[in-house]
Short mmCIF file of C-alpha atoms in Angstrom, two decimals:
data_model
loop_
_atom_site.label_atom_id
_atom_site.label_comp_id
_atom_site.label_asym_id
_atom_site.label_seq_id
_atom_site.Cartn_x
_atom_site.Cartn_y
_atom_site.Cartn_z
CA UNK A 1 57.49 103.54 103.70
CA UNK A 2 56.43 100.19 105.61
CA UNK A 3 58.76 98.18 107.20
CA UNK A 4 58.97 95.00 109.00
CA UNK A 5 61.48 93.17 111.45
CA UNK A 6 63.30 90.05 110.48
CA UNK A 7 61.07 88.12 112.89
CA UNK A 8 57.90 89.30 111.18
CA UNK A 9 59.29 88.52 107.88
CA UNK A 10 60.37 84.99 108.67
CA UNK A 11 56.96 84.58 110.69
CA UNK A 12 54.69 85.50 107.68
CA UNK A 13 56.08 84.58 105.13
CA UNK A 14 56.45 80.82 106.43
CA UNK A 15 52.79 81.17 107.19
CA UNK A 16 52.06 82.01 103.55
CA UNK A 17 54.02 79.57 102.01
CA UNK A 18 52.32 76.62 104.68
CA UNK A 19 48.87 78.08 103.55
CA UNK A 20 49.49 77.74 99.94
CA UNK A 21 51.02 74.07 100.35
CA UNK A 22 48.10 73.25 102.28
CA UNK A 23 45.77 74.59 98.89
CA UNK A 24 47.12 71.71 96.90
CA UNK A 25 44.37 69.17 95.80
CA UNK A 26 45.47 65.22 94.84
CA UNK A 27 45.07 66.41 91.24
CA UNK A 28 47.24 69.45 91.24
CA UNK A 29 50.18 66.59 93.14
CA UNK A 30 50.12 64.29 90.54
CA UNK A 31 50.30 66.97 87.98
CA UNK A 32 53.44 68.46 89.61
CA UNK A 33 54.96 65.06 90.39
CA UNK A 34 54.56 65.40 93.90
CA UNK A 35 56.30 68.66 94.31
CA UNK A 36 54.84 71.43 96.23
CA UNK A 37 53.42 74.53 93.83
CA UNK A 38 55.66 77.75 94.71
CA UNK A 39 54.34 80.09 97.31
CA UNK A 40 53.25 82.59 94.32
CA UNK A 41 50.77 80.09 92.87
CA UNK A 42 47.52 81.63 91.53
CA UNK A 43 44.60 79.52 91.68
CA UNK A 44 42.02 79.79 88.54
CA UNK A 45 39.21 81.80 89.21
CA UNK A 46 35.71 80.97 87.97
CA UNK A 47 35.88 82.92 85.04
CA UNK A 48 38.63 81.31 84.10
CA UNK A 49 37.49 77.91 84.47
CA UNK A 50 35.00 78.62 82.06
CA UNK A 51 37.09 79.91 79.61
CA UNK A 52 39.24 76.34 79.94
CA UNK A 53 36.55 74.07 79.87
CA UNK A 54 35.44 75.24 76.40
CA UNK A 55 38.28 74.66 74.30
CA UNK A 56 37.62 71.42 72.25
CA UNK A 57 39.70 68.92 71.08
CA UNK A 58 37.77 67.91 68.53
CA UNK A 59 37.96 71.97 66.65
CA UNK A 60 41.77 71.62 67.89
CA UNK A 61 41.97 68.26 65.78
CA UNK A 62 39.74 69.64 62.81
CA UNK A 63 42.55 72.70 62.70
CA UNK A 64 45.02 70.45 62.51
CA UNK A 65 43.57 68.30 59.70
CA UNK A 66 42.48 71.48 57.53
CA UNK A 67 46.10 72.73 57.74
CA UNK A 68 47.63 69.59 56.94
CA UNK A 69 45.55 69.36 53.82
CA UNK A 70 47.46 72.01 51.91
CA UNK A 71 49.57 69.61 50.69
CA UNK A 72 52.67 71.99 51.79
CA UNK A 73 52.28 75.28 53.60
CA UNK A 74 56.79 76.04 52.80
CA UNK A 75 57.57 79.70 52.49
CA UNK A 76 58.19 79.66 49.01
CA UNK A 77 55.18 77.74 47.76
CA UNK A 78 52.34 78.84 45.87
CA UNK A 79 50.93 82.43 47.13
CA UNK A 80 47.90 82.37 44.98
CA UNK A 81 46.73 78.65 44.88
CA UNK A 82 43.53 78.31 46.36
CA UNK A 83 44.10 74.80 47.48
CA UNK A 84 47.16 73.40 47.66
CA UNK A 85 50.47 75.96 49.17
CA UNK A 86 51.19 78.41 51.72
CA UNK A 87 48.29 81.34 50.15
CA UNK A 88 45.84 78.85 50.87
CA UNK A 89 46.72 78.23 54.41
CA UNK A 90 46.79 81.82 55.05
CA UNK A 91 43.79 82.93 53.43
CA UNK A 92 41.44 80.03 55.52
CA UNK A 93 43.18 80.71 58.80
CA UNK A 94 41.95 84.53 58.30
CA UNK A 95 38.72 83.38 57.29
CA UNK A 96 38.88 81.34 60.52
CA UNK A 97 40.12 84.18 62.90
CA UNK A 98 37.63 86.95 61.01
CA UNK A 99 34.49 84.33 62.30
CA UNK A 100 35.50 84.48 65.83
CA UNK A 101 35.99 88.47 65.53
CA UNK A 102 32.54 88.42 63.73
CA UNK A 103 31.32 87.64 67.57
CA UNK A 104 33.61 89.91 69.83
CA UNK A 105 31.11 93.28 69.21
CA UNK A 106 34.22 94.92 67.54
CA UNK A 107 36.89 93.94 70.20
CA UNK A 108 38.85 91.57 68.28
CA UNK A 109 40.41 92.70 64.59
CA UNK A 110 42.10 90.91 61.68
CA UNK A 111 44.90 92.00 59.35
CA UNK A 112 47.57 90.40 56.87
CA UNK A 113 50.64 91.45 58.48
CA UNK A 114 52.88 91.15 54.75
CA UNK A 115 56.29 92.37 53.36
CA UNK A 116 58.45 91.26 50.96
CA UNK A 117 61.82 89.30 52.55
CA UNK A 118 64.73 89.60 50.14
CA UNK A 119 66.93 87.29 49.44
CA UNK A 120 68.69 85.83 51.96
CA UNK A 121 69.67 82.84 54.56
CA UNK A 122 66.94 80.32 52.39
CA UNK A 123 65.25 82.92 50.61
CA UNK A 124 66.66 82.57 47.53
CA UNK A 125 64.18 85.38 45.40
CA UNK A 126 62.64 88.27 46.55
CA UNK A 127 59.54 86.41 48.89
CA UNK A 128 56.07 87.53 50.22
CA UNK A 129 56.12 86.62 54.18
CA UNK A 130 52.41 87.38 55.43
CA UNK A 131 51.53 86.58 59.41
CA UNK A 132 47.68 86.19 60.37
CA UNK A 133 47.09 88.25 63.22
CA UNK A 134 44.10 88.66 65.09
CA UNK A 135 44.00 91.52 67.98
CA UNK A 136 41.78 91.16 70.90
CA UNK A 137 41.74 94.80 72.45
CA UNK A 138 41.71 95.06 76.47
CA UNK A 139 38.80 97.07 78.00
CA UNK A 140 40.78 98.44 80.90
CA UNK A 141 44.45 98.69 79.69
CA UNK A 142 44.68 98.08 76.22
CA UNK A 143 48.18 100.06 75.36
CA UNK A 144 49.36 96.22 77.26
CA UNK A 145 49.80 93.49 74.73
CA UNK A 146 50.46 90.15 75.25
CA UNK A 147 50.91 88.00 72.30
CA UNK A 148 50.41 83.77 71.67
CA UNK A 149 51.29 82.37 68.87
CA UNK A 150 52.40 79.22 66.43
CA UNK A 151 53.90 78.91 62.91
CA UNK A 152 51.77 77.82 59.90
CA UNK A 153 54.66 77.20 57.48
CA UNK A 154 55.87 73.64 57.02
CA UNK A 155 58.85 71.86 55.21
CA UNK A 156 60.22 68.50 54.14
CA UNK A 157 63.20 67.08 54.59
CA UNK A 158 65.25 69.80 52.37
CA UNK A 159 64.41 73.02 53.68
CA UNK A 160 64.17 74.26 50.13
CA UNK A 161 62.07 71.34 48.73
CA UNK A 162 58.50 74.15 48.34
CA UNK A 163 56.75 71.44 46.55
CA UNK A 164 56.69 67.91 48.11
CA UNK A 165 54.05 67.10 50.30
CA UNK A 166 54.82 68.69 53.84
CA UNK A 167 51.86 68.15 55.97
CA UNK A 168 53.52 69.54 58.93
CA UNK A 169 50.36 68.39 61.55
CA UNK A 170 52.69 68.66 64.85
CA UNK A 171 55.44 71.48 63.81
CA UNK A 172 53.45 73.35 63.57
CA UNK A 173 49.82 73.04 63.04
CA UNK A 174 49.45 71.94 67.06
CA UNK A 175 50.57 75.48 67.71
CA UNK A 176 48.80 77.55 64.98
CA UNK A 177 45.48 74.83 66.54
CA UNK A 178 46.43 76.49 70.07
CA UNK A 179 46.41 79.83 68.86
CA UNK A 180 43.23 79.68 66.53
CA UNK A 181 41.72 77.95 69.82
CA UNK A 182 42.24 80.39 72.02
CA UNK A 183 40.83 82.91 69.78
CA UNK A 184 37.84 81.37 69.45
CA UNK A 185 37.28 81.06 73.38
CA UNK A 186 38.31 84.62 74.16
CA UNK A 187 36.83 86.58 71.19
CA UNK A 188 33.35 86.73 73.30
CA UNK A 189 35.11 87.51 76.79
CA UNK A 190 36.69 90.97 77.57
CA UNK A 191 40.27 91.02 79.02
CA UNK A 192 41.46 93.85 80.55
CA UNK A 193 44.83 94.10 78.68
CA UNK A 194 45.33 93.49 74.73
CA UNK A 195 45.97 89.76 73.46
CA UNK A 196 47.15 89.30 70.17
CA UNK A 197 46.95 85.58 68.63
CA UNK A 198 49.17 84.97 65.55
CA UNK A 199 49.85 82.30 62.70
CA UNK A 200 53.32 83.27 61.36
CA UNK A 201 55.36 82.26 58.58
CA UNK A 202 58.81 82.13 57.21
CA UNK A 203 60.16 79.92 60.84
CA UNK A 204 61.88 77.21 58.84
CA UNK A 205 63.23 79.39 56.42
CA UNK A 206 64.88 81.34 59.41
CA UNK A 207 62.16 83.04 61.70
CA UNK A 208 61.44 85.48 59.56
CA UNK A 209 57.71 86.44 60.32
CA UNK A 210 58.33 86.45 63.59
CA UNK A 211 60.97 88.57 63.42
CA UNK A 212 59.13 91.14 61.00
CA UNK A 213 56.02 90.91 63.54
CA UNK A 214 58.67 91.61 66.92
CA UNK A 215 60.16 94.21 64.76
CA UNK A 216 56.66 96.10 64.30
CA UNK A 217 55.81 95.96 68.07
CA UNK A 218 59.70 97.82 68.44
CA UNK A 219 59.00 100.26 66.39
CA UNK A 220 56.12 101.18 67.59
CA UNK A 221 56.52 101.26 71.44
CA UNK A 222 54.38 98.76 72.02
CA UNK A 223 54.43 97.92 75.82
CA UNK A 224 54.60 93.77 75.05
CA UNK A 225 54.80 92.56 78.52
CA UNK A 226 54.88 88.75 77.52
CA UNK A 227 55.04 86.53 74.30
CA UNK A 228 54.52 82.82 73.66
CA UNK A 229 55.39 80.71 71.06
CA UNK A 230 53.90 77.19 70.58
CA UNK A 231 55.94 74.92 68.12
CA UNK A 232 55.64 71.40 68.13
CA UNK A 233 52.99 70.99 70.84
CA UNK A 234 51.38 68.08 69.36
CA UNK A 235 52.29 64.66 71.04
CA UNK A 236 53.33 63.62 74.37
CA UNK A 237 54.90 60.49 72.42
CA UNK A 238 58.70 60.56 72.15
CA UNK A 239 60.33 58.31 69.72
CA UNK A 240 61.13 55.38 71.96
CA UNK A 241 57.45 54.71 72.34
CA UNK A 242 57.43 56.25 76.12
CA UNK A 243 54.25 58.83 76.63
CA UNK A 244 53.95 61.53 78.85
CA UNK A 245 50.80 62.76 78.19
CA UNK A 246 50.61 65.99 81.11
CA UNK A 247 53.79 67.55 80.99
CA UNK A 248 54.83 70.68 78.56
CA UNK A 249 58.18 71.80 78.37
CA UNK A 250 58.48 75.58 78.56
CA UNK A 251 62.21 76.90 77.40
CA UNK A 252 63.27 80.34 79.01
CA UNK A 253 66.95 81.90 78.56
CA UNK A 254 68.92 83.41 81.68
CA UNK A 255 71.45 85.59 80.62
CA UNK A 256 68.61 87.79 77.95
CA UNK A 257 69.26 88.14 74.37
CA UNK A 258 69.14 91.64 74.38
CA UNK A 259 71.27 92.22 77.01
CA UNK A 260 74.03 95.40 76.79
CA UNK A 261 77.34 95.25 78.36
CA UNK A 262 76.11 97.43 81.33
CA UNK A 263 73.40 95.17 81.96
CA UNK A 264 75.83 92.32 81.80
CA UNK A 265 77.91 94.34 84.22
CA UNK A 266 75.06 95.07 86.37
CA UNK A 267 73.79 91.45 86.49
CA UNK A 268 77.12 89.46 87.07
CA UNK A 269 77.39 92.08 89.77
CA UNK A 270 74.36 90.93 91.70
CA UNK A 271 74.10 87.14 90.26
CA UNK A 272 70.61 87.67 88.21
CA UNK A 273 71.53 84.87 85.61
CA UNK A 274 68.32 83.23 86.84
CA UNK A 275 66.08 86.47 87.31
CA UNK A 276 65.76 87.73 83.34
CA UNK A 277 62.50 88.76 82.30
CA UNK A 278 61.91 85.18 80.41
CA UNK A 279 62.58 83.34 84.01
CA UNK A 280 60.15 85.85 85.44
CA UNK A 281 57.57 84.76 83.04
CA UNK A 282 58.42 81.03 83.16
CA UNK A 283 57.61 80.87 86.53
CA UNK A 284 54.52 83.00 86.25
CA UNK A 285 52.89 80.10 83.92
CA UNK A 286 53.99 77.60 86.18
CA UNK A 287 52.06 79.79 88.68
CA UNK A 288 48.91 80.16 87.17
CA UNK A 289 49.41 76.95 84.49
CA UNK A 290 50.50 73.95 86.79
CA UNK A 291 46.56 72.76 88.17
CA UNK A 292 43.93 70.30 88.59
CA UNK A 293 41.96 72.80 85.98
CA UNK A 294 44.92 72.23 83.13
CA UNK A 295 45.79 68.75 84.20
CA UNK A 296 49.31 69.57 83.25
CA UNK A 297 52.49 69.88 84.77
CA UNK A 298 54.76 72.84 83.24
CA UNK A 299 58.27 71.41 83.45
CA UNK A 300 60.34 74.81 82.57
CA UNK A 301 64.08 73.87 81.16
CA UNK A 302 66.43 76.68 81.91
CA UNK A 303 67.59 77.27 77.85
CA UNK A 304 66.41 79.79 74.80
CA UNK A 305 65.86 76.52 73.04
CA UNK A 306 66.60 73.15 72.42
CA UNK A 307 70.18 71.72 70.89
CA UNK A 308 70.27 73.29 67.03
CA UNK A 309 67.36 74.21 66.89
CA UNK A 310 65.22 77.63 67.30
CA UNK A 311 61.98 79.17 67.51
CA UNK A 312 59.22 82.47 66.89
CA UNK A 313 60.56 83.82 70.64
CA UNK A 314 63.41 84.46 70.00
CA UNK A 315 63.01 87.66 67.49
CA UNK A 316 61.01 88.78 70.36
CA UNK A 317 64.02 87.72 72.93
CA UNK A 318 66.43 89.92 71.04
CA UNK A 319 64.29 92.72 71.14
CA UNK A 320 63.74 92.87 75.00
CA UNK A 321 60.18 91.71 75.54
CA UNK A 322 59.82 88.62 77.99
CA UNK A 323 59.48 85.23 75.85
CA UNK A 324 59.01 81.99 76.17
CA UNK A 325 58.85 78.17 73.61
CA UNK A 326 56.45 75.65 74.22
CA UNK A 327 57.01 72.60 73.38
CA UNK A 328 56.11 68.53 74.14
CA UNK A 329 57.68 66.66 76.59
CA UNK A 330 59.70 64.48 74.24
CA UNK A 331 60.35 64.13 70.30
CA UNK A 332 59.62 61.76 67.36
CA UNK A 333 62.01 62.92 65.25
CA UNK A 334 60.58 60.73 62.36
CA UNK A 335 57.67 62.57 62.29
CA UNK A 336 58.96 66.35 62.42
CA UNK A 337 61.39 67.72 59.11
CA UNK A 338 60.67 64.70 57.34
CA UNK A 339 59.39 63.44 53.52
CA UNK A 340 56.40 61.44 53.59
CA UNK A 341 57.67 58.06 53.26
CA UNK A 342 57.47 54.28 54.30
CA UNK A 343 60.94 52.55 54.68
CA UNK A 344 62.17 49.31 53.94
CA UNK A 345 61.15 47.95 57.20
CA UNK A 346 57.90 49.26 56.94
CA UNK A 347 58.16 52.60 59.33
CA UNK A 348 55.97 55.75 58.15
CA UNK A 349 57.93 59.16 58.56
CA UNK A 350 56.52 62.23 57.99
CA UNK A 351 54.85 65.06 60.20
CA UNK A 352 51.17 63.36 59.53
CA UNK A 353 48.04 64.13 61.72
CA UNK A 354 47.65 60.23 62.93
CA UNK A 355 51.03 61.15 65.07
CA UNK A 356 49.00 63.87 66.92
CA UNK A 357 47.29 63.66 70.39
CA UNK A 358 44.37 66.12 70.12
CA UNK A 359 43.44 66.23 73.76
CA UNK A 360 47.18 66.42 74.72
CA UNK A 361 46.97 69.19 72.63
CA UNK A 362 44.02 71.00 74.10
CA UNK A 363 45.36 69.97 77.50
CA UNK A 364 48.71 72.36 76.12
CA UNK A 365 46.01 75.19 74.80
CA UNK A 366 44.69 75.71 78.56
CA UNK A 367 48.04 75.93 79.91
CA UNK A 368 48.43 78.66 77.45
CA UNK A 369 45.56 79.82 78.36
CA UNK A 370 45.41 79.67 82.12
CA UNK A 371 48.67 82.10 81.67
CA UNK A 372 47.47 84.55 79.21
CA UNK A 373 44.02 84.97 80.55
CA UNK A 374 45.47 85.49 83.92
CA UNK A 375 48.58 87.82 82.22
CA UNK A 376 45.58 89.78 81.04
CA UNK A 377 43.54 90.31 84.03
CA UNK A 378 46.24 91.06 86.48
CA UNK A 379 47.87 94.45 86.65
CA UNK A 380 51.36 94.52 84.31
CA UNK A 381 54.58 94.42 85.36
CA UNK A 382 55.68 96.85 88.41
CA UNK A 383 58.18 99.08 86.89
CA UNK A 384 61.10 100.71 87.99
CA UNK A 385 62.18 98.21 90.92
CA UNK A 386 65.39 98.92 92.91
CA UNK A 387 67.26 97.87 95.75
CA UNK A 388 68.70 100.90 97.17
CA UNK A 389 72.44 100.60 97.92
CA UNK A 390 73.14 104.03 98.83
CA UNK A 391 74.01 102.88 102.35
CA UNK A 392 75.40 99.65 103.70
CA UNK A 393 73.21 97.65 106.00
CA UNK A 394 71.62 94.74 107.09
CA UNK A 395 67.94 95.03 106.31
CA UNK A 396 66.65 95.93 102.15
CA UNK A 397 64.39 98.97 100.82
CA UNK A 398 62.83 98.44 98.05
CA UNK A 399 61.23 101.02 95.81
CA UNK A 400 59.21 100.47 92.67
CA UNK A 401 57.07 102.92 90.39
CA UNK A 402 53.07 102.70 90.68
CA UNK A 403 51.46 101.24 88.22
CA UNK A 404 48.54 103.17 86.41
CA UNK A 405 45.61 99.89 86.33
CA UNK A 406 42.05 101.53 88.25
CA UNK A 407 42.02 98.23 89.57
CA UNK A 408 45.26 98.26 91.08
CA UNK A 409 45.49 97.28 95.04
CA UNK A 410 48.66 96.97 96.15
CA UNK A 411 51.97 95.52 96.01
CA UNK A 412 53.96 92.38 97.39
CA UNK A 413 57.74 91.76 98.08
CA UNK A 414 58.81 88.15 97.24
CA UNK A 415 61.47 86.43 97.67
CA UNK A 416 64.10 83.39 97.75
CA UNK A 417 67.37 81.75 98.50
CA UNK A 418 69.95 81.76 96.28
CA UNK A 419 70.56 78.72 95.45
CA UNK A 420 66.15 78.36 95.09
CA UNK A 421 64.87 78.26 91.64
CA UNK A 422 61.27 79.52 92.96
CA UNK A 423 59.94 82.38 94.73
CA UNK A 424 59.41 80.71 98.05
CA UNK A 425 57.92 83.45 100.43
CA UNK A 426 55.77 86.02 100.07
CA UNK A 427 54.93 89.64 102.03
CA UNK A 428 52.10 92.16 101.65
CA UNK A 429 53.14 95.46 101.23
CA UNK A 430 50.25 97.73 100.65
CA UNK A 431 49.69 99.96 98.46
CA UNK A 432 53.20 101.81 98.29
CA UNK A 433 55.84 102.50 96.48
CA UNK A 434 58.78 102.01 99.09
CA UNK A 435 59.44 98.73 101.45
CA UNK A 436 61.72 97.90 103.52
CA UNK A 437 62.76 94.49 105.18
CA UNK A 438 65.21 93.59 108.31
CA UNK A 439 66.51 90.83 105.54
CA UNK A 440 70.10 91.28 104.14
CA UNK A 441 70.10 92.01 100.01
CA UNK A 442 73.37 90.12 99.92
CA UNK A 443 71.48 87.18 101.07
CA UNK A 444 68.90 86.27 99.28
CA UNK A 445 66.52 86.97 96.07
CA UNK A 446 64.08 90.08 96.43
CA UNK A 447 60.85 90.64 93.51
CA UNK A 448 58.47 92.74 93.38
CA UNK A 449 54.71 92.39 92.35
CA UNK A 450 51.02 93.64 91.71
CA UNK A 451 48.06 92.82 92.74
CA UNK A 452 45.03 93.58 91.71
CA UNK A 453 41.52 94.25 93.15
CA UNK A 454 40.22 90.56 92.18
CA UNK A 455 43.81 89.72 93.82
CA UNK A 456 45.42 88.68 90.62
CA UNK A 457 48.87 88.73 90.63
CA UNK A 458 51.55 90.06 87.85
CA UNK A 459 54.41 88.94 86.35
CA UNK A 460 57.24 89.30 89.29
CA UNK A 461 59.84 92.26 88.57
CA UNK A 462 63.24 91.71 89.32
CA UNK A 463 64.77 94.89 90.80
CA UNK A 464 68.26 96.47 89.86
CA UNK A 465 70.06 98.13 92.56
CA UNK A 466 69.90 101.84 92.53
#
């Protein structure tokens, strides 16, 4: 077991944090509003550089206009219409996703993920609910998933209306575009871990698919280490006129969904209403999301979702896997749950394509990316971490369980003040499974992460004590 003194600690990991302040270009300031990125910022690599500088705006925009031209894509529209209705939508996004897996050599597969909903909360008959999924399978660690995705059902202003027109370009065609997008980038590449992209349906009827799709991944013991849900991603505009055109909002609960009453106990205990698994992973995209390479500042907002309203993470949420919304900066409310329409004083409503901003959009997509590409590479999740407690004293051992990656290095201790709502210091801790600091556990914020061999860096694992 390493250890280091208080003085070393304090020493080091003020160095580290210095050196990463000092990393920050005039592009990556303005993107975070002058604020310094945390001390666990990643920096791109090459590869992934590439990988962002191919995803188009103009395929992003031609998504969006090929979705909205179903007429309607609602739940309980037409199945079997091959142009107008929700069967339509689903049958050319698959066509879509089964031409970029045409190109991966096999990696990346395509199914109809269907069953039949019953009647209930705005399901009035028995319903077909099919979600589009396209699996990319990692070459190194493929039993780890991590899973992106938008909703490609739409409505009106009556949740129930299945027939008026309901283009539904921005909620949520941007995030079905981001999803398809990505796709298409990483079909050709080879990620280390398993990323699954997905166009669900059923979300305005009551988040049905993605509850189904969540539900499969339980069932199975999948080992989902992180999923995303784009909804509404599709203007920086809000309805005032004012346009922020490089910030996403990223909603991520504190106390988790899933959360048993030992758990609860455990966590009010120790104060970890800011350390769930979806905080963990909200500040992991800001740390590998928030650069001159995205353009884009990720401004997270400490909720499960915005006032009345809900979205595809939060089946996921209440299963125990790590989730997190995207969404824009600000809304237009006239153009989002709305008939198409012109009022009296000559004001269009209606969720329309001409209220979309396609390179805000792909701007949104490599955020997205930057985090899933570098979700993928890294090693997963250090499991098992625990402050012992056995004994009272001033300093903190951790211990953790080593991870099984080939490419795994080593292992770093993070940490924070209390009242901090980043990791702000960083240690090296080898490659071990037991660390110990000459810093108090009742003072501050302890994590623990991997690292791997290309010194990517996982999601951060907040430990219980033990």
């Amino acid at each position: 077991m390493r250890r280091l003194s208080r003085r070393t600690v304090l020493a080091a990991t003020a160095t580290t944090a210095v050196a990463s302040a000092a990393t920050v270009t005039p592009a990556q300031a303005a993107a975070s509003s002058g604020s310094r990125p945390p001390a666990t910022a990643q920096r791109p690599t090459p590869e992934l550089r590439a990988l962002l500088r191919e995803i188009d705006p103009k395929r992003i925009e031609a998504t969006v206009r090929r979705l909205a031209s179903f007429g309607t894509r609602h739940t309980l529209s037409s199945q079997d219409d091959p142009v107008r209705g929700i069967g339509a939508a689903r049958d050319w996004i698959a066509a879509e996703l089964r031409s970029y897996a045409a190109e991966s050599a096999g990696r990346m597969t395509v199914e109809l993920q269907s069953y039949i909903q019953e009647p209930a909360s705005r399901i009035p008959v028995p319903t077909r609910i099919t979600n589009v999924v396209a699996t990319l399978r990692g070459s190194i660690a493929p039993e780890r998933v991590y899973v992106v995705s938008g909703h490609y059902d739409s409505r009106a202003t009556d949740v129930m209306d299945a027939v008026s027109d309901a283009p539904g370009a921005d909620d949520d065609a941007s995030g079905v575009a981001v999803a398809m997008e990505l796709a298409r980038v990483m079909a050709k590449r080879r990620p280390a871990a398993t990323i699954v992209f997905a166009a669900v349906a059923g979300e305005e009827q009551g988040l049905y698919g993605a509850a189904y799709m969540a539900q499969q991944y339980k069932s199975s013991g999948t080992d989902l280490q992180a999923m995303f849900t784009n909804d509404i991603v599709g203007s920086p505009k809000a309805d005032d006129g004012t346009v922020d055109p490089y910030t996403i909002r990223l909603f991520a609960e504190g106390v988790p969904s899933s959360e048993t009453p030992e758990e609860a106990a455990v966590r009010r205990s120790v104060g970890g209403e800011n350390d769930s698994p979806a905080r963990q992973l909200a500040r992991f995209v800001r740390d590998a999301g928030e650069n001159e390479a995205t353009g884009m500042r990720v401004r997270v907002v400490y909720r499960r979702d915005r006032y009345r309203r809900g979205g595809d993470h939060i089946p996921f949420l209440e299963r125990g896997y790590p989730a997190a919304r995207f969404t824009e900066p600000t809304e237009d409310f006239a153009h989002q749950h709305q008939d198409v329409r012109v009022d009296e004083t000559g004001k269009q409503y209606g969720d329309l394509p001409e209220f979309c901003d396609f390179p805000y959009i792909a701007r949104v997509a490599r955020v997205n990316a930057a985090a899933l590409w570098t979700l993928a590479q890294a090693p997963g999740t250090p499991r098992g971490a625990k402050i012992l407690t056995s004994t009272l004293t001033n300093a903190t051992q951790l211990v953790w369980t080593r991870g099984t990656e080939p490419d795994l290095a080593g292992y770093e201790i993070v940490w924070r003040e209390t009242t901090s709502p980043e990791w702000t210091h960083v240690v090296e801790a080898g490659d071990v499974t037991s660390f110990e600091l000459a810093l108090s556990k009742d003072n501050v914020f302890f994590g623990v992460r991997a690292v791997g061999a290309t010194g990517l860096r996982s999601q951060v694992a907040f430990p219980a004590p033990g």
